[in-house]
PDB file of C-alpha atoms in Angstrom:
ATOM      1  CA  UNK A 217       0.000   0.000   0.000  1.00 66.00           C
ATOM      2  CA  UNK A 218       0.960   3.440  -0.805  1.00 76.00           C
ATOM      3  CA  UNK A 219       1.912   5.301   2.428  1.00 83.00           C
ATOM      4  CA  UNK A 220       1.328   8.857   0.797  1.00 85.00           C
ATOM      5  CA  UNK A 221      -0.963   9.958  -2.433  1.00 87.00           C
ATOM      6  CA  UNK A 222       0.715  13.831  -3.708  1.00 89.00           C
ATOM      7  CA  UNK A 223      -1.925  15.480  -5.734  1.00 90.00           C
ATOM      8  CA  UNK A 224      -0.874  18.241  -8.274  1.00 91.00           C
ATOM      9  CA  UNK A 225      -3.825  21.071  -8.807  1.00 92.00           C
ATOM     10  CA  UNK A 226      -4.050  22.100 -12.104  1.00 92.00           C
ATOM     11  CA  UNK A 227      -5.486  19.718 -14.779  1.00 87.00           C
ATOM     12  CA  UNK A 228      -5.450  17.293 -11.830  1.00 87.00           C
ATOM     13  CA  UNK A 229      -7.851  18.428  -9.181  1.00 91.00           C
ATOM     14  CA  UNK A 230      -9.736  20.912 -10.899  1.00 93.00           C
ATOM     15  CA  UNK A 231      -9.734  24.149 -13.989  1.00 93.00           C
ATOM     16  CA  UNK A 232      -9.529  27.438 -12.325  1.00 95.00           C
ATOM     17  CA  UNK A 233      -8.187  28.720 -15.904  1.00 95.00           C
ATOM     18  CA  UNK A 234     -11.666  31.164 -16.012  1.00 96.00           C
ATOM     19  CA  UNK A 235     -11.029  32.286 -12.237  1.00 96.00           C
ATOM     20  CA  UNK A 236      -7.858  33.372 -12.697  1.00 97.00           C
ATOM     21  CA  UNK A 237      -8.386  34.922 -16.438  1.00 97.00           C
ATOM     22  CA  UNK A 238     -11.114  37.115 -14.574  1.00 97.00           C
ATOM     23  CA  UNK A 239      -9.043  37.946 -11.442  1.00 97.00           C
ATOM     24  CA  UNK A 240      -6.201  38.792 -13.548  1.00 97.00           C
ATOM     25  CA  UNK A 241      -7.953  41.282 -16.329  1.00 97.00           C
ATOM     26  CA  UNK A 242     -10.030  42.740 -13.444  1.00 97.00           C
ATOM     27  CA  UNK A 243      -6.264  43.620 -11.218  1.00 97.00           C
ATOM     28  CA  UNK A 244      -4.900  44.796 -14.932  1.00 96.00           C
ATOM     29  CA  UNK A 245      -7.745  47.152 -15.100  1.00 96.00           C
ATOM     30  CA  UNK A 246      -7.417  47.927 -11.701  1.00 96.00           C
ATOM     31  CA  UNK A 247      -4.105  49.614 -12.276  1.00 94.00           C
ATOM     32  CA  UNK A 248      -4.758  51.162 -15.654  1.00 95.00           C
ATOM     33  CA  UNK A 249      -2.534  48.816 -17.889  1.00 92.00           C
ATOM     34  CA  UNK A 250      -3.592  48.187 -21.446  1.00 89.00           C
ATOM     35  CA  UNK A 251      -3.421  44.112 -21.364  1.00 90.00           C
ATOM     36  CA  UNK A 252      -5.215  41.605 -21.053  1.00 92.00           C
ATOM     37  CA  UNK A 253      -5.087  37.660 -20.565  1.00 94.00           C
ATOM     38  CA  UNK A 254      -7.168  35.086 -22.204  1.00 95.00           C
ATOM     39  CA  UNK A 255      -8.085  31.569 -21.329  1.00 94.00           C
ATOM     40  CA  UNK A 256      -6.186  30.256 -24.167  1.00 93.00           C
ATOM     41  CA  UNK A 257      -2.888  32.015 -23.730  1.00 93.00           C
ATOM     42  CA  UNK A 258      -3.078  31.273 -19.850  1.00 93.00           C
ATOM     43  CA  UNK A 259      -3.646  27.690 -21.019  1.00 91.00           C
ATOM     44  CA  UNK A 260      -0.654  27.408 -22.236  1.00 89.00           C
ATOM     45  CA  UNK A 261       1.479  28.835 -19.019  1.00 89.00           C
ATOM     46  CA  UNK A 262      -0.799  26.207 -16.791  1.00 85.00           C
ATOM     47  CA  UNK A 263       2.120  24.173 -15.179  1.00 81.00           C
ATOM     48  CA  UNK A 264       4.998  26.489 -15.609  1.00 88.00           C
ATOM     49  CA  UNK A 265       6.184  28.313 -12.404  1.00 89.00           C
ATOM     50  CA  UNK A 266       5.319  32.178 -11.903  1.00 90.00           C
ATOM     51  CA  UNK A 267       8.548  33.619 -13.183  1.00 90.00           C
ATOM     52  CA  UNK A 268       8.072  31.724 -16.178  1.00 91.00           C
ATOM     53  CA  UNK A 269       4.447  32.939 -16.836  1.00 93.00           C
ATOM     54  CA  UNK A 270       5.633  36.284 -16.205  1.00 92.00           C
ATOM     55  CA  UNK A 271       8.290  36.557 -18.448  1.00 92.00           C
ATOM     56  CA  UNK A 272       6.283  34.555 -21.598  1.00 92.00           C
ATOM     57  CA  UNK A 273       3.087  37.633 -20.795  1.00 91.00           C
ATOM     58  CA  UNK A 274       5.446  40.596 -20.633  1.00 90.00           C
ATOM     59  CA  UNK A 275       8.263  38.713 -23.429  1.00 89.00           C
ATOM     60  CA  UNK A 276      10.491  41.938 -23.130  1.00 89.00           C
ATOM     61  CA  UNK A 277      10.496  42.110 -19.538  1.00 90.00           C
ATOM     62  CA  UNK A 278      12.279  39.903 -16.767  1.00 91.00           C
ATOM     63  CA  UNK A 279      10.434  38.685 -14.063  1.00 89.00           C
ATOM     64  CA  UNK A 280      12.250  41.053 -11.376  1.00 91.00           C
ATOM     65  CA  UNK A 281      10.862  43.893 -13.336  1.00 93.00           C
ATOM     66  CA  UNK A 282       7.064  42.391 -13.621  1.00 93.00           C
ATOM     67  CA  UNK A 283       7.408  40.682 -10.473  1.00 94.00           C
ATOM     68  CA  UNK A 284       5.020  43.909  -8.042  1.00 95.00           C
ATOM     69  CA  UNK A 285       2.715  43.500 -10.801  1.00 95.00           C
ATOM     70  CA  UNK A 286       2.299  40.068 -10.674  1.00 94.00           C
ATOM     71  CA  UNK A 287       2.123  39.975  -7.000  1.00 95.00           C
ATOM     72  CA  UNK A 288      -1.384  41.547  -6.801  1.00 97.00           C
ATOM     73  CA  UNK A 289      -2.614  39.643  -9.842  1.00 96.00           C
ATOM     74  CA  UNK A 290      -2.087  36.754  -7.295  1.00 96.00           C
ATOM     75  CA  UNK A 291      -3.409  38.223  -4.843  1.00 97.00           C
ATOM     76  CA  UNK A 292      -6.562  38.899  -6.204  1.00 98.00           C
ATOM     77  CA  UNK A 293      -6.598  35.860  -7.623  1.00 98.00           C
ATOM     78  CA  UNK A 294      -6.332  34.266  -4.553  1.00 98.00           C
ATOM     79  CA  UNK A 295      -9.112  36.267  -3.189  1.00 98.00           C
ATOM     80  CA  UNK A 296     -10.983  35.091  -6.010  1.00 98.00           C
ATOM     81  CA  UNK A 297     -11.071  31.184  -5.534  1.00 98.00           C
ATOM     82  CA  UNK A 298     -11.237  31.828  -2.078  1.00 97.00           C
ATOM     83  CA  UNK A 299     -14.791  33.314  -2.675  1.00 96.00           C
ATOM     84  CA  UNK A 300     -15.766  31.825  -5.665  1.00 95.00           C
ATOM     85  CA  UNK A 301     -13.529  28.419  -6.275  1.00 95.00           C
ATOM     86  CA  UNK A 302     -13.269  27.096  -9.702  1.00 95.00           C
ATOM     87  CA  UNK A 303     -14.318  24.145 -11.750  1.00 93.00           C
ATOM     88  CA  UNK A 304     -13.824  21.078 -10.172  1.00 91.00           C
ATOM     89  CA  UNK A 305     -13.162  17.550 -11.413  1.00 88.00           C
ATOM     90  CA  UNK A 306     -16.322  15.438 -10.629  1.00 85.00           C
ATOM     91  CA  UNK A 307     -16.026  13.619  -7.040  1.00 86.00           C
ATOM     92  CA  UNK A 308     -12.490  15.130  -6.529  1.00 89.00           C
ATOM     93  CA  UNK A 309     -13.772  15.823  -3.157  1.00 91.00           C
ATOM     94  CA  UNK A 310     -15.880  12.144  -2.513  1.00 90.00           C
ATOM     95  CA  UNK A 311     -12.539  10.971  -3.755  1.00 89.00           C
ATOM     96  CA  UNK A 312     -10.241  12.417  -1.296  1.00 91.00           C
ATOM     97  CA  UNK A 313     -12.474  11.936   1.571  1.00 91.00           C
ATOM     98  CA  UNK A 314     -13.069   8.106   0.107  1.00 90.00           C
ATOM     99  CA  UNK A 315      -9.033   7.832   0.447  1.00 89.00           C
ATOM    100  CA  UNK A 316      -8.830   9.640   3.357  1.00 92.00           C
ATOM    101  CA  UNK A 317     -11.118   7.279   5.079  1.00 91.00           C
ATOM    102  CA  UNK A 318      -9.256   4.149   3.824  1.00 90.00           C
ATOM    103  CA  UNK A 319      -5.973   5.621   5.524  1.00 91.00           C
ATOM    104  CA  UNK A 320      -4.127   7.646   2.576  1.00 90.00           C
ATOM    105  CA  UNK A 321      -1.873  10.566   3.666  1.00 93.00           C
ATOM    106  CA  UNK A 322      -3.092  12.996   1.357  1.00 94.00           C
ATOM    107  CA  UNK A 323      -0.437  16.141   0.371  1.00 95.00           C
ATOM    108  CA  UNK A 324      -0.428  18.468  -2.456  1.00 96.00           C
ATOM    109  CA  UNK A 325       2.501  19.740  -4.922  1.00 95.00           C
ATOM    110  CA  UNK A 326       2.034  22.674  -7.400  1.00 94.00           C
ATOM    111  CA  UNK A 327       4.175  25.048  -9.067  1.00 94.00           C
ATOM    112  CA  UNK A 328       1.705  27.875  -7.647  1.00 95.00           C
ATOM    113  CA  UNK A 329       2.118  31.125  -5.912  1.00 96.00           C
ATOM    114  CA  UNK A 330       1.402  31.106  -2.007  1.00 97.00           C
ATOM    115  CA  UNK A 331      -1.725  31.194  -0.943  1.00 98.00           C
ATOM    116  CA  UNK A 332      -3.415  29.343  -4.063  1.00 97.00           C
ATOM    117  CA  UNK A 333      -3.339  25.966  -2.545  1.00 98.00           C
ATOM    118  CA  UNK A 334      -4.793  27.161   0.989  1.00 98.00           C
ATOM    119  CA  UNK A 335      -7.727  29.282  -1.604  1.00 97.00           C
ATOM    120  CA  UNK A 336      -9.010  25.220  -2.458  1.00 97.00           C
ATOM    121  CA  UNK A 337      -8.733  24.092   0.767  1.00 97.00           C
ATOM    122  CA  UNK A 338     -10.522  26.710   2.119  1.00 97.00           C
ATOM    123  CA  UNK A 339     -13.056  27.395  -0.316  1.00 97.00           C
ATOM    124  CA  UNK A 340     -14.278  23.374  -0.127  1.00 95.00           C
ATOM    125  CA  UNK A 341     -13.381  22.894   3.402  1.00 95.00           C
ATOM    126  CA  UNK A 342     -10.715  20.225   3.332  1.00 94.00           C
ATOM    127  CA  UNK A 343      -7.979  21.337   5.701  1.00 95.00           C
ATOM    128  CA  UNK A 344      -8.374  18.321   7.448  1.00 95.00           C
ATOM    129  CA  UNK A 345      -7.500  15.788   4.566  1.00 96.00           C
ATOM    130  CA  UNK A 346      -4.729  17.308   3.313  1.00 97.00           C
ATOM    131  CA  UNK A 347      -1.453  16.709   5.388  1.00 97.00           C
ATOM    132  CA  UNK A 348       0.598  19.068   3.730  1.00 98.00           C
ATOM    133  CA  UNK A 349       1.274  20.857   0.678  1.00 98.00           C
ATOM    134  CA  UNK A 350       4.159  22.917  -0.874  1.00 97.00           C
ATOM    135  CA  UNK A 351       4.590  25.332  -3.978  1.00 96.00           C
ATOM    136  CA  UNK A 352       6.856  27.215  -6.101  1.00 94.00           C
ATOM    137  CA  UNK A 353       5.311  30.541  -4.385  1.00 94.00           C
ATOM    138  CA  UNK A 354       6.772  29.427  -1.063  1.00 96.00           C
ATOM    139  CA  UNK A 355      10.371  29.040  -1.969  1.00 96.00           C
ATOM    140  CA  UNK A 356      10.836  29.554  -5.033  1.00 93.00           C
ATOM    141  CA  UNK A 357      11.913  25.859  -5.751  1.00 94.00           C
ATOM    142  CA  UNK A 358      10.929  23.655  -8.793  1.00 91.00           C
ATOM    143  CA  UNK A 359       7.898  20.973  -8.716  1.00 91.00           C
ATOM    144  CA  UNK A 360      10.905  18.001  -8.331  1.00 90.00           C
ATOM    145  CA  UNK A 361      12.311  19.713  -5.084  1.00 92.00           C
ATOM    146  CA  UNK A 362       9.437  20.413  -3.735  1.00 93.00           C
ATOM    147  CA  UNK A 363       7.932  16.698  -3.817  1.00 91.00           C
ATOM    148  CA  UNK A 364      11.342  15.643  -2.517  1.00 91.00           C
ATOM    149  CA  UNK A 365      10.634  18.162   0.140  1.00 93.00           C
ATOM    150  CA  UNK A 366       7.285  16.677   0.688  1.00 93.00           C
ATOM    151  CA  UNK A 367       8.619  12.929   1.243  1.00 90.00           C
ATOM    152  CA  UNK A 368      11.558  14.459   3.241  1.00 91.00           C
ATOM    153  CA  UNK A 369       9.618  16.293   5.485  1.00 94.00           C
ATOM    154  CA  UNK A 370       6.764  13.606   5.915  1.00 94.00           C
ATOM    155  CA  UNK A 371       8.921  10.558   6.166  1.00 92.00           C
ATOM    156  CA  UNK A 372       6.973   9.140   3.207  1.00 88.00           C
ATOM    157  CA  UNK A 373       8.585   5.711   2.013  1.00 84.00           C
ATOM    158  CA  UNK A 374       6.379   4.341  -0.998  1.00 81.00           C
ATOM    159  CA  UNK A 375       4.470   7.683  -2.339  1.00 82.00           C
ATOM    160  CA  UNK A 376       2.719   8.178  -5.660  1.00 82.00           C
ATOM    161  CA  UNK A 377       2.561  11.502  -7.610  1.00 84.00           C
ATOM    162  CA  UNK A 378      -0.465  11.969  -9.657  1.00 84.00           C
ATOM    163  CA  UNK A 379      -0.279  14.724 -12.105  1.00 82.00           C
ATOM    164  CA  UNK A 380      -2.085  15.466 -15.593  1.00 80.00           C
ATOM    165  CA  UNK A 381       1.346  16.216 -17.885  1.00 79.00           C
ATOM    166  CA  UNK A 382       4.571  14.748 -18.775  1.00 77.00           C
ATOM    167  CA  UNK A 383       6.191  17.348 -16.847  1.00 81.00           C
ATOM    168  CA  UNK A 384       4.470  16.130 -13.612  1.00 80.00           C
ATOM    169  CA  UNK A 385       6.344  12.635 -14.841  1.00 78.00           C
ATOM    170  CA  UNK A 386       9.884  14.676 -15.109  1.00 81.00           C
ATOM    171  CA  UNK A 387       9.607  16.564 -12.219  1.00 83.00           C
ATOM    172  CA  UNK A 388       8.746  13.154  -9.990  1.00 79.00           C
ATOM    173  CA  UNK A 389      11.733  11.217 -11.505  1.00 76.00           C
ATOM    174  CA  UNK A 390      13.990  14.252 -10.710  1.00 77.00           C
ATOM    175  CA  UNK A 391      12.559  13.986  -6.823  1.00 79.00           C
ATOM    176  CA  UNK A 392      15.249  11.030  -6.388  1.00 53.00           C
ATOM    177  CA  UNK A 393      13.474   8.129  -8.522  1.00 38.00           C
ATOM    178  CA  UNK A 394      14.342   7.104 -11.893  1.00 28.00           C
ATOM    179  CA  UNK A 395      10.955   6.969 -14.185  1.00 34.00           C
ATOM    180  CA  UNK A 396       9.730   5.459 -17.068  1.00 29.00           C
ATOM    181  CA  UNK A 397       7.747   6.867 -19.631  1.00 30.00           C
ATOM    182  CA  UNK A 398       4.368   5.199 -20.935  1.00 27.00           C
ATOM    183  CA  UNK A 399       2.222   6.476 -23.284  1.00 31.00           C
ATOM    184  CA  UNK A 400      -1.489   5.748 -24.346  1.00 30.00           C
ATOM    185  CA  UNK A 401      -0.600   2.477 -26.277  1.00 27.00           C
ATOM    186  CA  UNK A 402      -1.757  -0.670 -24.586  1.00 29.00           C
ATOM    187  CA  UNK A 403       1.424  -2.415 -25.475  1.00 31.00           C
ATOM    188  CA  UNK A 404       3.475   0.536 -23.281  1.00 32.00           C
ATOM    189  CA  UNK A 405       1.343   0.160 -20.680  1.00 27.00           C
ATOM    190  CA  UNK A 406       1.419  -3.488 -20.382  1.00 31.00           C
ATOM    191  CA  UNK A 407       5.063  -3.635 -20.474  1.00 31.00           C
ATOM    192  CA  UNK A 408       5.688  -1.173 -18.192  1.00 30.00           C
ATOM    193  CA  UNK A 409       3.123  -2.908 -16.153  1.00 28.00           C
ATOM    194  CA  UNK A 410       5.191  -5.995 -16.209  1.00 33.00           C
ATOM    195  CA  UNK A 411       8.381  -4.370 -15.796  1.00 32.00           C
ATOM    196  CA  UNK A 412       6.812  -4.071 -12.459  1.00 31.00           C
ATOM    197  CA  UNK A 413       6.355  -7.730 -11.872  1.00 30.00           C
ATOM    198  CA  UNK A 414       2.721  -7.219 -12.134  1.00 30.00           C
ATOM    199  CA  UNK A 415       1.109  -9.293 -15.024  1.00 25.00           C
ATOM    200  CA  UNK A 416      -2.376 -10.341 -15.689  1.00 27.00           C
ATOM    201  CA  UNK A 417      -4.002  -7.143 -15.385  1.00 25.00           C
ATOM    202  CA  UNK A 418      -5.977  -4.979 -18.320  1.00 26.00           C
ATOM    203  CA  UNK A 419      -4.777  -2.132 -19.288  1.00 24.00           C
ATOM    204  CA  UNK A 420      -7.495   0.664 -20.045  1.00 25.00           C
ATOM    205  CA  UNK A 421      -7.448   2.673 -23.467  1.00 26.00           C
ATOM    206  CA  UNK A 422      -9.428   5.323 -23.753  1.00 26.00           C
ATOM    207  CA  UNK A 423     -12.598   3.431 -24.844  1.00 26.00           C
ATOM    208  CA  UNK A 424     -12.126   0.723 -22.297  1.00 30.00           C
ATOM    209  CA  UNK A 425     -15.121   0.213 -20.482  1.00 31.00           C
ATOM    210  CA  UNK A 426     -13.978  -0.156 -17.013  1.00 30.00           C
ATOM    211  CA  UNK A 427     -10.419   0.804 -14.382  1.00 30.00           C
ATOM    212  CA  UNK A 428      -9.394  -2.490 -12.643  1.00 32.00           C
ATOM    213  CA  UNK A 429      -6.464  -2.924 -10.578  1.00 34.00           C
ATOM    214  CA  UNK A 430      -3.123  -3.086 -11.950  1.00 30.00           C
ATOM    215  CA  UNK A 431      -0.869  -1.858  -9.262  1.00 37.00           C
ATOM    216  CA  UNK A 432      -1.528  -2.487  -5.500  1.00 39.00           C
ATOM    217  CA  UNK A 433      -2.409   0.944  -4.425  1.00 44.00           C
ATOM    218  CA  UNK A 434      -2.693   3.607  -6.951  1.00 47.00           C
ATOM    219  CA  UNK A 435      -5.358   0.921  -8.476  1.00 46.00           C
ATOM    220  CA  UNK A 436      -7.064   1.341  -5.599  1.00 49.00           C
ATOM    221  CA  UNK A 437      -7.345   4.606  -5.685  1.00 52.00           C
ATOM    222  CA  UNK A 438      -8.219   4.384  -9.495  1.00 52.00           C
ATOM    223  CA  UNK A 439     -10.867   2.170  -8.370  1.00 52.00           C
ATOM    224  CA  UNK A 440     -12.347   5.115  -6.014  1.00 50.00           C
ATOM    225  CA  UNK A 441     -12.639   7.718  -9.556  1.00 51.00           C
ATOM    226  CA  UNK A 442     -13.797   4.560 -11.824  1.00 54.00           C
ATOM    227  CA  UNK A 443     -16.747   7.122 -11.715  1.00 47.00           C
ATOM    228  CA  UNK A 444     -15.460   9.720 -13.418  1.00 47.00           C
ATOM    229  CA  UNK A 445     -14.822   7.830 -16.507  1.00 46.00           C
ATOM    230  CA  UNK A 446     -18.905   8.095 -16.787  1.00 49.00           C
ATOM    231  CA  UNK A 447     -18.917  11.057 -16.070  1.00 50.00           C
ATOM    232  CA  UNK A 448     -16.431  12.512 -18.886  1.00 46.00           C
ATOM    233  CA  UNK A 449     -16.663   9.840 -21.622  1.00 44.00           C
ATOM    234  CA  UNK A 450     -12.975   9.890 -22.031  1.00 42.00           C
ATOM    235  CA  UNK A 451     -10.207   9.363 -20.226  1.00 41.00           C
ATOM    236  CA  UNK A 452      -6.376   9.281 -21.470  1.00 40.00           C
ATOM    237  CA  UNK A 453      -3.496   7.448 -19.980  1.00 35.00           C
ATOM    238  CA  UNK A 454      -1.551  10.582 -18.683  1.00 39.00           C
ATOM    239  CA  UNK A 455       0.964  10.772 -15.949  1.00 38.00           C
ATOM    240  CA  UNK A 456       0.463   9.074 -11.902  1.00 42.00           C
ATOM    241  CA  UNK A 457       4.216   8.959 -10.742  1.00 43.00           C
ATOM    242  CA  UNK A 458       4.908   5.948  -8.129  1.00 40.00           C
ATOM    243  CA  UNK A 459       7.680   6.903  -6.306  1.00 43.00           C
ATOM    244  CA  UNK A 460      10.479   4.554  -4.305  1.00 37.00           C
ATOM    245  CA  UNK A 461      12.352   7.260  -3.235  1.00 35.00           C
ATOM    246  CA  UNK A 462      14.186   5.383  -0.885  1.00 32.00           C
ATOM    247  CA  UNK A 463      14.848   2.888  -3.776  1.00 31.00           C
ATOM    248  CA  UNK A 464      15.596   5.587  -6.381  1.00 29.00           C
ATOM    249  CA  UNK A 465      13.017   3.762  -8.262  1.00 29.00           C
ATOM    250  CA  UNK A 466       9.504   4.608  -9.912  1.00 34.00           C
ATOM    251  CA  UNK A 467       6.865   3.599 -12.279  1.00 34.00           C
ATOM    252  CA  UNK A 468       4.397   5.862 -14.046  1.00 36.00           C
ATOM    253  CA  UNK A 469       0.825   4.942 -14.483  1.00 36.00           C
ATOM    254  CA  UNK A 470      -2.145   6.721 -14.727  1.00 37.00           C
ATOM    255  CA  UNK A 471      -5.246   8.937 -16.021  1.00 35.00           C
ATOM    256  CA  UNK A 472      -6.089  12.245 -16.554  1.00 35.00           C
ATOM    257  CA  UNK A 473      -9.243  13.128 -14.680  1.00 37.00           C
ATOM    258  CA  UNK A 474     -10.684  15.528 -17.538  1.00 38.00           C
ATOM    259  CA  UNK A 475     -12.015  15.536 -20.758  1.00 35.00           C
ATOM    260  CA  UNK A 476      -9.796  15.421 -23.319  1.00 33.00           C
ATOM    261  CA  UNK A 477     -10.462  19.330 -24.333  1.00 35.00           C
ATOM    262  CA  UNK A 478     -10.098  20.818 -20.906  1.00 36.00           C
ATOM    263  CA  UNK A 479      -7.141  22.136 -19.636  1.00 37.00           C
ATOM    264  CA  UNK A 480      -3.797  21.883 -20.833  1.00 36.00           C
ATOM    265  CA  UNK A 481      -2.085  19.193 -22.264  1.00 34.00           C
TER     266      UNK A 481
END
């Protein structure tokens, strides 16, 4: 059994894209400049830490110079999802409680500013199932360091990562475990399924009908959001990170908990 389930946000847990395009245009305004932000060009910075959104929206600028702007575009955005929330994933919530119940340790790991993961928890209530979280905004460290920070810190010994993009896959295998890429093909997911020692199991494509257990513990938990499969009527193999850190070792299996045209890819 897993001994800790790290959750990224975007993509993952839920699409604040229109939250933050609104919070953002509306601080903009606020102090007279003459730009604006859509939900397709933040789409594409969804993932990337703040300096690097900042310095792909204001291209001739470096961050230090955009950097007091930026801080009260967070900060309103913040207030924002605090107040309002965002889209969220069907049964994200169920889901966590489910695991929760069953004994997960439940943390969170986001390239965000500070404040944006405590704006979820807050806004749906769920301080008490999530054991701790870290973010870019706290210490200006990259995703990989800061899930290292999170196993460090909460003595985790057989954690899994579950993320919605191959960088979520990169930045778990540079937390101290070497990773192996699968993609959507059956035959990739079998073998890295094997590779595992685990044989016998189905794989599931994006038409398959049903989630059943491949690997002890992050099936389980893919078991709990079987669900939203229904729910979405398609579901692509995308990036949950298991993690031996201890063993410098990891597998990647998982599913994206969105329909293929939300969010980014």
């Amino acid at each position: 059994m897993y001994d800790g389930i790290i959750f990224d946000m975007d993509g993952t847990i839920w699409d604040s894209r229109e939250t933050i395009v609104k919070a953002w245009n509306d601080e903009l305004k606020a102090q007279g400049r003459d730009r604006g932000i859509t939900v397709s060009e933040l789409t594409g910075y969804m993932g990337v830490t703040m300096d690097g959104i900042a310095e792909g929206i204001f291209r001739d600028k470096k961050y230090s110079e955009t950097k007091h702007i930026f801080d009260k575009m967070y900060e309103r955005e913040n207030e924002y999802l605090r107040k309002k929330g965002a889209i969220l994933y069907p049964d994200v919530i169920s889901t966590l409680k489910e695991l929760k119940k069953k004994g997960y340790r439940l943390f969170i790991v986001s390239n965000c500013q500070s404040g944006y993961i405590e704006a979820f928890l807050e806004y749906y209530k769920i301080n008490d199932y999530i054991e701790d979280i870290e973010c870019f905004g706290n210490n200006d460290l990259p995703k990989w360091d800061n899930i290292a920070l999170i196993i460090k810190r909460n003595n985790l010994k057989n954690p899994v990562y579950v993320g919605d993009i191959d960088n979520d896959r990169i930045a778990a295998g540079k937390a101290g475990a070497a990773r192996k890429q699968i993609g959507t093909a059956q035959p990739q997911l079998e073998s890295a399924i094997a590779a595992h020692g685990k044989t016998g199991h189905k794989a599931v494509l994006p038409s398959a009908a049903e989630v059943k257990q491949t690997l002890a513990g992050i099936w389980q938990f893919l078991r709990d959001v079987r669900k939203i499969r229904k729910a979405h009527g398609h579901i692509r193999i995308k990036a949950a990170l298991h993690l031996r850190h201890h063993q410098r070792y990891a597998i990647g299996i998982g599913i994206s908990l969105r329909r293929s045209h939300t969010g980014p890819d």
